[in-house]
């Protein structure tokens, strides 16, 4: 597979460290987080492994993470090795590896059982990723995802939590991920600066413009800092 194309930014090296088991990824926008995670997803599947690639809301799968993954494997030059089965929300790789997509939030805020019935092929899971983890309805939804994943994780598997910090400093996600780091998780922090050479000039120009005219927004949106937006309206 000599044509394989992917570049791993330096901050993401723990994602490929065999000694790391849990990663907490905090970043700003345009930081390379999603693409690099998807590089890891594709590489795992190409090696015959199973991946559980989730996000908070089931409705976001097709328009966000599935579409993004399709773009990533195309950029890597390996899309021909993958076939997507929409009814199963699964990419199957010619190596036997599988990429399962799913949402962790239930139909109601109180429902924490959506991930309970998940079972990967051969009851083996080599990588589990929860993208936009801070958008889960509650910590219990994240715990539900992790509890199910733990049943199938191999001894060398990783669990990855990816998110952009919530602007509200009292939001439950700040304590939740801080506790996971204190419990032994590896913190991974990245910004656009880490992949500046990979970004389009227009993107960099837009970021520099935001830095000049709205430093507070710039710090939150592009540096992933938790800032006080009291009384302000900021883009979603």
Coordinates of C-alpha atoms in Angstrom, one line a residue:
X1 CA 0.0 0.0 0.0
X2 CA 2.8 2.3 -1.0
X3 CA 0.4 5.0 -2.2
X4 CA -0.9 5.6 1.3
X5 CA -1.0 9.3 2.1
X6 CA -1.3 10.8 5.6
X7 CA 0.7 13.1 7.7
X8 CA 0.5 12.9 11.5
X9 CA 1.0 16.3 13.3
X10 CA 3.4 16.2 16.3
X11 CA 0.8 16.7 19.0
X12 CA -1.1 13.6 17.9
X13 CA 1.8 11.2 18.4
X14 CA 0.2 9.7 21.5
X15 CA -2.6 8.5 19.2
X16 CA -0.2 6.0 17.8
X17 CA 1.8 5.2 20.9
X18 CA 1.2 1.5 21.8
X19 CA 1.6 2.3 25.5
X20 CA -1.3 4.9 25.6
X21 CA -4.8 3.5 26.4
X22 CA -7.0 6.6 26.8
X23 CA -6.6 10.0 25.1
X24 CA -8.5 13.2 25.9
X25 CA -8.3 15.5 22.9
X26 CA -9.0 19.2 23.6
X27 CA -8.6 21.6 20.7
X28 CA -9.7 24.6 18.8
X29 CA -11.2 24.6 15.3
X30 CA -9.0 23.7 12.3
X31 CA -6.5 21.9 14.5
X32 CA -6.3 18.6 12.5
X33 CA -8.0 16.7 15.3
X34 CA -10.8 15.1 13.2
X35 CA -8.6 14.2 10.2
X36 CA -5.9 12.7 12.3
X37 CA -8.4 10.6 14.3
X38 CA -9.8 9.4 11.0
X39 CA -6.3 8.5 9.8
X40 CA -6.0 6.3 12.9
X41 CA -9.5 4.8 12.2
X42 CA -8.6 3.9 8.6
X43 CA -5.1 2.6 9.6
X44 CA -6.7 0.4 12.3
X45 CA -9.3 -1.0 9.9
X46 CA -6.6 -1.6 7.2
X47 CA -4.8 -3.7 9.7
X48 CA -7.9 -5.8 10.2
X49 CA -9.1 -4.1 13.4
X50 CA -12.5 -3.0 14.4
X51 CA -13.3 0.6 15.2
X52 CA -16.3 2.2 17.0
X53 CA -16.5 5.8 15.7
X54 CA -19.3 7.7 17.6
X55 CA -20.6 11.2 18.1
X56 CA -23.2 12.6 20.5
X57 CA -26.2 12.7 18.2
X58 CA -27.3 9.8 15.9
X59 CA -28.6 12.4 13.4
X60 CA -25.1 13.9 12.9
X61 CA -23.6 10.6 11.6
X62 CA -24.3 11.0 7.9
X63 CA -23.8 14.7 7.6
X64 CA -20.7 15.0 9.8
X65 CA -18.5 12.0 10.8
X66 CA -19.4 9.6 8.0
X67 CA -19.0 12.2 5.3
X68 CA -15.8 13.4 6.9
X69 CA -14.4 9.9 7.1
X70 CA -15.2 9.3 3.4
X71 CA -13.3 12.4 2.6
X72 CA -10.3 11.3 4.7
X73 CA -9.9 7.9 3.2
X74 CA -10.2 9.5 -0.3
X75 CA -7.4 11.9 0.7
X76 CA -5.3 8.9 2.0
X77 CA -5.8 7.1 -1.3
X78 CA -7.4 4.0 0.3
X79 CA -11.1 4.5 -0.4
X80 CA -11.2 1.5 -2.8
X81 CA -10.4 -0.8 0.1
X82 CA -13.6 0.3 2.0
X83 CA -17.3 -0.4 1.2
X84 CA -20.0 1.5 3.1
X85 CA -23.2 -0.3 4.2
X86 CA -25.7 2.5 5.0
X87 CA -28.3 0.2 6.6
X88 CA -25.7 -0.9 9.1
X89 CA -23.9 2.4 9.3
X90 CA -20.7 0.5 8.8
X91 CA -17.6 0.6 6.5
X92 CA -16.2 -2.8 5.8
X93 CA -12.5 -3.1 4.8
X94 CA -11.1 -5.8 2.5
X95 CA -8.8 -6.7 5.4
X96 CA -11.8 -7.8 7.5
X97 CA -11.7 -4.7 9.6
X98 CA -14.9 -2.7 10.3
X99 CA -15.7 0.9 11.1
X100 CA -19.0 1.2 13.1
X101 CA -20.7 4.5 13.4
X102 CA -23.2 5.4 16.1
X103 CA -24.6 8.1 18.3
X104 CA -24.5 7.9 22.1
X105 CA -27.4 10.1 23.1
X106 CA -30.8 8.4 23.5
X107 CA -34.1 9.5 22.1
X108 CA -34.7 11.5 25.3
X109 CA -32.2 13.2 27.6
X110 CA -32.9 10.6 30.3
X111 CA -32.2 7.6 27.9
X112 CA -28.6 6.4 28.5
X113 CA -29.1 3.0 26.9
X114 CA -28.5 3.7 23.2
X115 CA -25.0 2.1 23.1
X116 CA -25.9 -0.8 25.3
X117 CA -26.6 -3.3 22.5
X118 CA -23.5 -2.6 20.5
X119 CA -21.4 -5.7 19.6
X120 CA -18.5 -5.6 17.1
X121 CA -17.4 -8.5 14.9
X122 CA -15.7 -11.2 16.9
X123 CA -16.5 -9.2 20.0
X124 CA -13.2 -7.3 19.4
X125 CA -12.6 -3.6 19.5
X126 CA -9.3 -2.1 18.6
X127 CA -10.2 1.6 18.8
X128 CA -13.2 3.6 20.2
X129 CA -13.7 7.3 19.5
X130 CA -16.3 9.6 20.8
X131 CA -16.2 12.8 18.7
X132 CA -17.8 16.1 20.0
X133 CA -17.9 14.4 23.3
X134 CA -18.9 17.5 25.2
X135 CA -22.2 17.5 23.3
X136 CA -23.4 14.4 25.0
X137 CA -26.6 14.9 27.0
X138 CA -24.8 14.1 30.3
X139 CA -21.8 12.4 31.8
X140 CA -23.9 9.2 32.0
X141 CA -24.1 9.0 28.2
X142 CA -20.3 9.0 28.0
X143 CA -20.1 6.5 30.8
X144 CA -22.6 4.3 28.9
X145 CA -20.4 4.4 25.8
X146 CA -17.2 3.6 27.7
X147 CA -18.9 0.8 29.7
X148 CA -20.0 -0.9 26.5
X149 CA -16.6 -0.4 24.7
X150 CA -14.7 -1.8 27.7
X151 CA -16.4 -5.2 27.1
X152 CA -14.7 -5.6 23.8
X153 CA -11.4 -3.6 24.0
X154 CA -8.3 -5.6 23.2
X155 CA -5.2 -5.2 25.6
X156 CA -3.7 -2.6 23.1
X157 CA -6.9 -0.8 22.2
X158 CA -7.5 3.0 22.8
X159 CA -10.4 5.0 23.8
X160 CA -10.4 8.6 22.5
X161 CA -12.5 11.5 23.6
X162 CA -12.4 14.4 21.1
X163 CA -14.0 17.8 21.8
X164 CA -13.9 21.6 21.7
X165 CA -14.1 23.0 25.2
X166 CA -17.5 24.4 26.2
X167 CA -17.5 28.1 26.7
X168 CA -19.4 27.8 30.0
X169 CA -16.9 27.2 32.7
X170 CA -19.6 25.4 34.8
X171 CA -20.5 22.9 32.1
X172 CA -20.1 19.3 33.4
X173 CA -17.7 18.4 30.6
X174 CA -14.8 20.4 32.1
X175 CA -14.8 18.4 35.3
X176 CA -15.6 15.1 33.5
X177 CA -12.5 15.3 31.3
X178 CA -10.3 16.7 34.0
X179 CA -11.2 13.7 36.1
X180 CA -10.3 11.4 33.3
X181 CA -6.9 13.0 32.9
X182 CA -6.3 12.8 36.7
X183 CA -7.3 9.1 36.4
X184 CA -4.5 8.3 34.0
X185 CA -5.8 9.6 30.6
X186 CA -3.3 11.3 28.3
X187 CA -4.2 14.9 27.5
X188 CA -3.7 15.9 23.9
X189 CA -4.0 19.6 23.0
X190 CA -3.8 21.1 19.5
X191 CA -4.5 24.3 17.6
X192 CA -4.4 25.4 14.0
X193 CA -0.8 26.4 14.6
X194 CA 0.2 22.7 14.7
X195 CA -1.0 22.2 11.1
X196 CA -0.6 25.7 9.7
X197 CA 1.4 24.4 6.7
X198 CA -1.5 22.1 5.8
X199 CA -4.1 24.8 5.9
X200 CA -5.2 26.9 2.9
X201 CA -4.0 30.5 2.8
X202 CA -7.7 31.7 3.0
X203 CA -8.2 29.7 6.2
X204 CA -5.1 31.2 7.8
X205 CA -6.2 34.7 6.7
X206 CA -9.6 34.2 8.3
X207 CA -8.0 33.1 11.6
X208 CA -5.7 36.0 11.6
X209 CA -8.6 38.3 10.9
X210 CA -10.5 36.9 13.9
X211 CA -7.4 37.3 16.1
X212 CA -7.2 41.0 15.2
X213 CA -10.9 42.0 15.4
X214 CA -12.2 39.7 18.1
X215 CA -9.4 38.3 20.3
X216 CA -11.9 36.7 22.8
X217 CA -13.7 34.8 20.1
X218 CA -10.3 33.8 18.5
X219 CA -9.1 32.4 21.8
X220 CA -12.2 30.3 22.2
X221 CA -12.8 29.2 18.6
X222 CA -9.2 28.6 17.4
X223 CA -7.2 28.1 20.6
X224 CA -9.8 26.0 22.4
X225 CA -9.7 28.1 25.5
X226 CA -12.6 28.4 28.0
X227 CA -13.4 32.1 28.0
X228 CA -16.2 34.2 29.5
X229 CA -18.8 34.9 26.8
X230 CA -21.3 36.4 29.2
X231 CA -23.7 38.7 27.2
X232 CA -22.0 37.9 23.9
X233 CA -23.3 36.2 20.8
X234 CA -20.7 34.0 19.0
X235 CA -20.9 31.8 15.9
X236 CA -22.0 28.2 16.2

